């Protein structure tokens, strides 16, 4: 099991980077200025208001708190997930109905780098589209789109790398992802 | 209304219609005597103005002149009461009562007597959580507050250091009600400042007035309001929309989700002429826009007016209203909206429990 959330987040981000090589998705962490501060945001390369955004809340075990936080992210993201430490996720999995009812995704992640989606949310238009636009604008400002097009990895303060494949599509495509 | 010198200078307050002044009082706000925040330095009797190098020992000497100037100014304003100010302590000194008596109460009572003013006199008191919750502390404070023959009423500020926007400690709330009731039973008028929606709950003990600020920093006492702050580091609260039905301020970013997921959302938000603006979809709210606060004023005033005069009826009415609010929160939750604990109804069960505890005290 992970000792801290920070350790879990670091491992999770590295894991995402190991899966997604090219520059079709952008990962950002601890994005401020929206509604709540998502631990991870995955974004298709900025394409105006239609950018597909997935926001994730990582927690070791406090799933109720994470659910509340993840719901906030639905104000700007098309999908919101709670990602828990796999070894401490039983309680959340036993309450998976709650996630379905609120249309929040539930996934687990382990120290062995196994990522499993237990509940995939329906893709929904964000509640506050102006926040989606704000996020996209933030990326537009911070990440030179030309960098993405030239397939040059970009690492700008507060943001992670540019990845080959959109995790948004990955998560939408597969009921569970594990390796 | 309570006039606030940190916000308004002397001329502006004196320019207010005399009929309004006659139904309001002036809070001298000596809470941080060394402060020079806002308009406080414009008042010649404010401690740090009267004593530019303010220190406690000089104040002990100067307090008599300061009290006289402050009393004369209040008398000139013809407010409803003469208010004896108090100062704020982070930690109560062991001789708290002695210090407040010698530096504030005695000089002010003396000044009032000397000037021959026949106005009702209010004593300001900041009541810390321990002075509410701990029986020995509470009784000591109540005994002291009820010991002055010339003081007609108490201007209470309950200071709580609890986190969160709402008070969710039923025992604390019940003892606040009890505190108010004891003062009332002793023939004192009671005016409570800096309330959030729990002010409606406090009305069950029959206080004479309850003031609720519109901005968040006026709905919970915080001494930092009287200390100079770097505007750069000042954090703006998130905009919220008040629902009278729910007795709660809902963070504005939730409103769109509620509208989308809860078909009966319109019943949650009362109408005022500012309501349509509150639902403007694309705007990022700027707190300088006053509509949210004006909406609250209108809705809350109506709520306060609807409280029955009779305290038993008021209790029944409030109990039913709280139950209705809880039911509405359950329905909102069932619709798929997940509100955080600063927007949800978790304070309401504490209110109901507090009512039950208070009834048994």
CSV table of C-alpha atoms in Angstrom, one decimal, chain B residues 49-252:
chain,number,residue,atom,x,y,z
B,49,UNK,CA,-5.8,57.9,17.4
B,50,UNK,CA,-6.0,59.3,20.8
B,51,UNK,CA,-2.7,57.6,21.7
B,52,UNK,CA,-0.6,57.4,18.6
B,53,UNK,CA,2.0,55.2,20.3
B,54,UNK,CA,-0.7,53.1,21.8
B,55,UNK,CA,0.3,50.9,24.7
B,56,UNK,CA,-1.8,49.3,27.5
B,57,UNK,CA,-0.3,51.2,30.4
B,58,UNK,CA,-0.9,54.6,28.7
B,59,UNK,CA,-4.5,53.5,27.8
B,60,UNK,CA,-5.2,52.8,31.5
B,61,UNK,CA,-4.6,56.5,32.1
B,62,UNK,CA,-6.2,57.9,28.9
B,63,UNK,CA,-9.3,55.6,29.0
B,64,UNK,CA,-11.3,58.2,31.0
B,65,UNK,CA,-10.8,60.9,28.4
B,66,UNK,CA,-11.4,58.4,25.6
B,67,UNK,CA,-14.5,57.2,27.2
B,68,UNK,CA,-15.9,60.7,27.6
B,69,UNK,CA,-15.2,61.6,23.9
B,70,UNK,CA,-16.7,58.4,22.7
B,71,UNK,CA,-19.8,58.8,24.8
B,72,UNK,CA,-20.3,62.4,23.7
B,73,UNK,CA,-19.9,61.4,20.1
B,74,UNK,CA,-22.5,58.7,20.5
B,75,UNK,CA,-24.8,61.1,22.3
B,76,UNK,CA,-24.4,63.6,19.4
B,77,UNK,CA,-25.4,60.9,17.0
B,78,UNK,CA,-28.6,60.2,19.0
B,79,UNK,CA,-28.4,56.5,18.5
B,80,UNK,CA,-30.8,54.1,20.3
B,81,UNK,CA,-28.1,53.1,22.9
B,82,UNK,CA,-24.8,54.2,24.2
B,83,UNK,CA,-22.4,51.3,23.7
B,84,UNK,CA,-19.6,50.5,26.0
B,85,UNK,CA,-16.9,48.9,23.9
B,86,UNK,CA,-14.6,46.0,24.8
B,87,UNK,CA,-11.3,44.8,23.5
B,88,UNK,CA,-10.4,41.5,22.1
B,89,UNK,CA,-8.0,39.0,23.7
B,90,UNK,CA,-6.6,36.0,21.9
B,91,UNK,CA,-6.3,34.3,25.2
B,92,UNK,CA,-8.2,35.6,28.2
B,93,UNK,CA,-5.9,37.1,30.8
B,94,UNK,CA,-6.4,35.8,34.3
B,95,UNK,CA,-7.7,39.2,35.4
B,96,UNK,CA,-9.9,39.7,32.4
B,97,UNK,CA,-12.9,41.0,34.3
B,98,UNK,CA,-10.7,43.4,36.2
B,99,UNK,CA,-9.1,44.8,33.1
B,100,UNK,CA,-12.4,45.2,31.2
B,101,UNK,CA,-14.0,46.8,34.2
B,102,UNK,CA,-11.2,49.3,34.9
B,103,UNK,CA,-10.4,50.3,31.3
B,104,UNK,CA,-13.9,50.2,29.7
B,105,UNK,CA,-16.9,49.7,32.0
B,106,UNK,CA,-16.0,52.1,34.8
B,107,UNK,CA,-14.7,55.0,32.6
B,108,UNK,CA,-17.7,54.7,30.3
B,109,UNK,CA,-20.3,54.5,33.1
B,110,UNK,CA,-18.6,57.5,34.7
B,111,UNK,CA,-18.6,59.5,31.4
B,112,UNK,CA,-22.3,58.7,30.8
B,113,UNK,CA,-23.2,59.8,34.3
B,114,UNK,CA,-21.1,63.0,34.0
B,115,UNK,CA,-22.7,63.9,30.7
B,116,UNK,CA,-26.2,63.3,32.1
B,117,UNK,CA,-27.3,61.2,29.1
B,118,UNK,CA,-30.4,59.2,29.7
B,119,UNK,CA,-29.9,56.6,26.9
B,120,UNK,CA,-30.1,52.9,27.4
B,121,UNK,CA,-26.6,51.5,28.0
B,122,UNK,CA,-25.3,48.4,26.2
B,123,UNK,CA,-22.1,46.6,27.2
B,124,UNK,CA,-20.2,44.8,24.5
B,125,UNK,CA,-18.9,41.4,25.4
B,126,UNK,CA,-17.0,38.9,23.2
B,127,UNK,CA,-17.9,35.4,24.5
B,128,UNK,CA,-15.4,32.8,23.8
B,129,UNK,CA,-16.4,29.2,23.2
B,130,UNK,CA,-15.1,28.1,26.6
B,131,UNK,CA,-17.2,30.7,28.2
B,132,UNK,CA,-20.3,29.2,26.6
B,133,UNK,CA,-19.5,25.5,26.9
B,134,UNK,CA,-17.8,25.3,30.3
B,135,UNK,CA,-20.3,25.7,33.1
B,136,UNK,CA,-18.0,27.3,35.6
B,137,UNK,CA,-16.7,29.9,33.0
B,138,UNK,CA,-20.3,30.5,31.8
B,139,UNK,CA,-21.7,31.1,35.3
B,140,UNK,CA,-18.8,33.4,36.2
B,141,UNK,CA,-19.3,35.5,33.1
B,142,UNK,CA,-23.1,35.6,33.5
B,143,UNK,CA,-22.7,36.6,37.2
B,144,UNK,CA,-20.4,39.4,36.2
B,145,UNK,CA,-22.6,40.7,33.3
B,146,UNK,CA,-25.7,40.8,35.4
B,147,UNK,CA,-24.0,42.6,38.2
B,148,UNK,CA,-24.2,46.2,36.9
B,149,UNK,CA,-27.3,48.1,37.8
B,150,UNK,CA,-26.8,50.9,35.3
B,151,UNK,CA,-26.2,48.6,32.3
B,152,UNK,CA,-29.5,47.9,30.4
B,153,UNK,CA,-28.3,45.4,27.9
B,154,UNK,CA,-25.6,43.3,26.5
B,155,UNK,CA,-24.2,43.4,22.9
B,156,UNK,CA,-23.0,39.8,22.6
B,157,UNK,CA,-20.5,38.6,20.1
B,158,UNK,CA,-20.1,34.8,20.3
B,159,UNK,CA,-16.7,34.0,19.1
B,160,UNK,CA,-16.3,30.5,17.9
B,161,UNK,CA,-13.1,29.2,16.3
B,162,UNK,CA,-14.8,26.2,14.7
B,163,UNK,CA,-13.9,25.5,11.1
B,164,UNK,CA,-16.6,25.5,8.5
B,165,UNK,CA,-19.3,28.1,7.5
B,166,UNK,CA,-22.0,26.8,9.9
B,167,UNK,CA,-21.9,25.9,13.6
B,168,UNK,CA,-22.5,22.1,13.9
B,169,UNK,CA,-21.9,21.6,17.6
B,170,UNK,CA,-25.4,21.2,19.1
B,171,UNK,CA,-24.2,21.5,22.7
B,172,UNK,CA,-22.5,24.8,21.9
B,173,UNK,CA,-25.6,26.1,20.2
B,174,UNK,CA,-27.8,25.0,23.1
B,175,UNK,CA,-25.6,26.8,25.6
B,176,UNK,CA,-25.6,29.9,23.5
B,177,UNK,CA,-29.4,29.9,23.7
B,178,UNK,CA,-29.2,29.3,27.4
B,179,UNK,CA,-26.7,32.2,27.8
B,180,UNK,CA,-29.1,34.5,26.0
B,181,UNK,CA,-32.0,33.3,28.1
B,182,UNK,CA,-30.2,33.9,31.4
B,183,UNK,CA,-29.4,37.5,30.4
B,184,UNK,CA,-33.1,38.0,29.4
B,185,UNK,CA,-34.3,36.5,32.6
B,186,UNK,CA,-32.2,39.0,34.5
B,187,UNK,CA,-34.0,41.9,32.8
B,188,UNK,CA,-31.2,42.8,30.3
B,189,UNK,CA,-31.8,43.5,26.7
B,190,UNK,CA,-29.8,41.3,24.4
B,191,UNK,CA,-28.4,42.1,21.0
B,192,UNK,CA,-26.3,39.5,19.2
B,193,UNK,CA,-23.8,40.5,16.6
B,194,UNK,CA,-22.0,38.7,13.8
B,195,UNK,CA,-24.4,35.8,13.2
B,196,UNK,CA,-24.8,33.5,10.3
B,197,UNK,CA,-28.1,31.7,9.8
B,198,UNK,CA,-27.9,30.3,13.4
B,199,UNK,CA,-29.2,33.8,14.3
B,200,UNK,CA,-32.6,32.4,13.5
B,201,UNK,CA,-32.0,29.6,16.0
B,202,UNK,CA,-30.9,32.1,18.7
B,203,UNK,CA,-34.2,33.9,18.2
B,204,UNK,CA,-35.7,31.0,20.3
B,205,UNK,CA,-34.2,32.6,23.4
B,206,UNK,CA,-36.0,35.8,22.8
B,207,UNK,CA,-33.1,38.3,22.2
B,208,UNK,CA,-34.0,41.9,21.3
B,209,UNK,CA,-32.0,41.9,18.1
B,210,UNK,CA,-29.9,39.6,16.0
B,211,UNK,CA,-27.6,41.1,13.4
B,212,UNK,CA,-26.4,39.2,10.4
B,213,UNK,CA,-23.8,40.6,8.2
B,214,UNK,CA,-24.2,40.3,4.5
B,215,UNK,CA,-20.5,39.6,3.7
B,216,UNK,CA,-19.1,36.4,5.1
B,217,UNK,CA,-16.7,38.2,7.4
B,218,UNK,CA,-19.6,39.8,9.1
B,219,UNK,CA,-21.4,36.5,9.7
B,220,UNK,CA,-18.6,35.3,12.0
B,221,UNK,CA,-16.5,37.4,14.3
B,222,UNK,CA,-12.9,37.5,13.4
B,223,UNK,CA,-10.5,40.0,14.9
B,224,UNK,CA,-8.5,40.0,11.7
B,225,UNK,CA,-11.2,42.3,10.3
B,226,UNK,CA,-9.7,45.0,12.5
B,227,UNK,CA,-6.1,44.4,11.7
B,228,UNK,CA,-4.3,45.9,8.7
B,229,UNK,CA,-3.9,43.2,6.0
B,230,UNK,CA,-1.9,43.0,2.8
B,231,UNK,CA,-4.7,43.1,0.1
B,232,UNK,CA,-2.5,40.7,-2.0
B,233,UNK,CA,-2.7,38.0,0.6
B,234,UNK,CA,-6.4,38.5,1.3
B,235,UNK,CA,-8.4,35.5,0.2
B,236,UNK,CA,-11.8,36.2,-1.3
B,237,UNK,CA,-14.5,33.8,-0.3
B,238,UNK,CA,-16.2,31.8,-3.0
B,239,UNK,CA,-19.5,33.3,-4.1
B,240,UNK,CA,-22.6,31.7,-2.6
B,241,UNK,CA,-26.3,31.9,-3.1
B,242,UNK,CA,-28.5,32.0,-0.1
B,243,UNK,CA,-31.5,29.6,0.1
B,244,UNK,CA,-34.0,30.5,2.8
B,245,UNK,CA,-35.7,27.2,2.5
B,246,UNK,CA,-32.4,25.4,3.1
B,247,UNK,CA,-31.1,27.8,5.7
B,248,UNK,CA,-27.8,27.6,3.8
B,249,UNK,CA,-25.5,29.4,1.5
B,250,UNK,CA,-24.9,27.2,-1.5
B,251,UNK,CA,-21.6,27.7,-3.4
B,252,UNK,CA,-22.5,29.2,-6.8
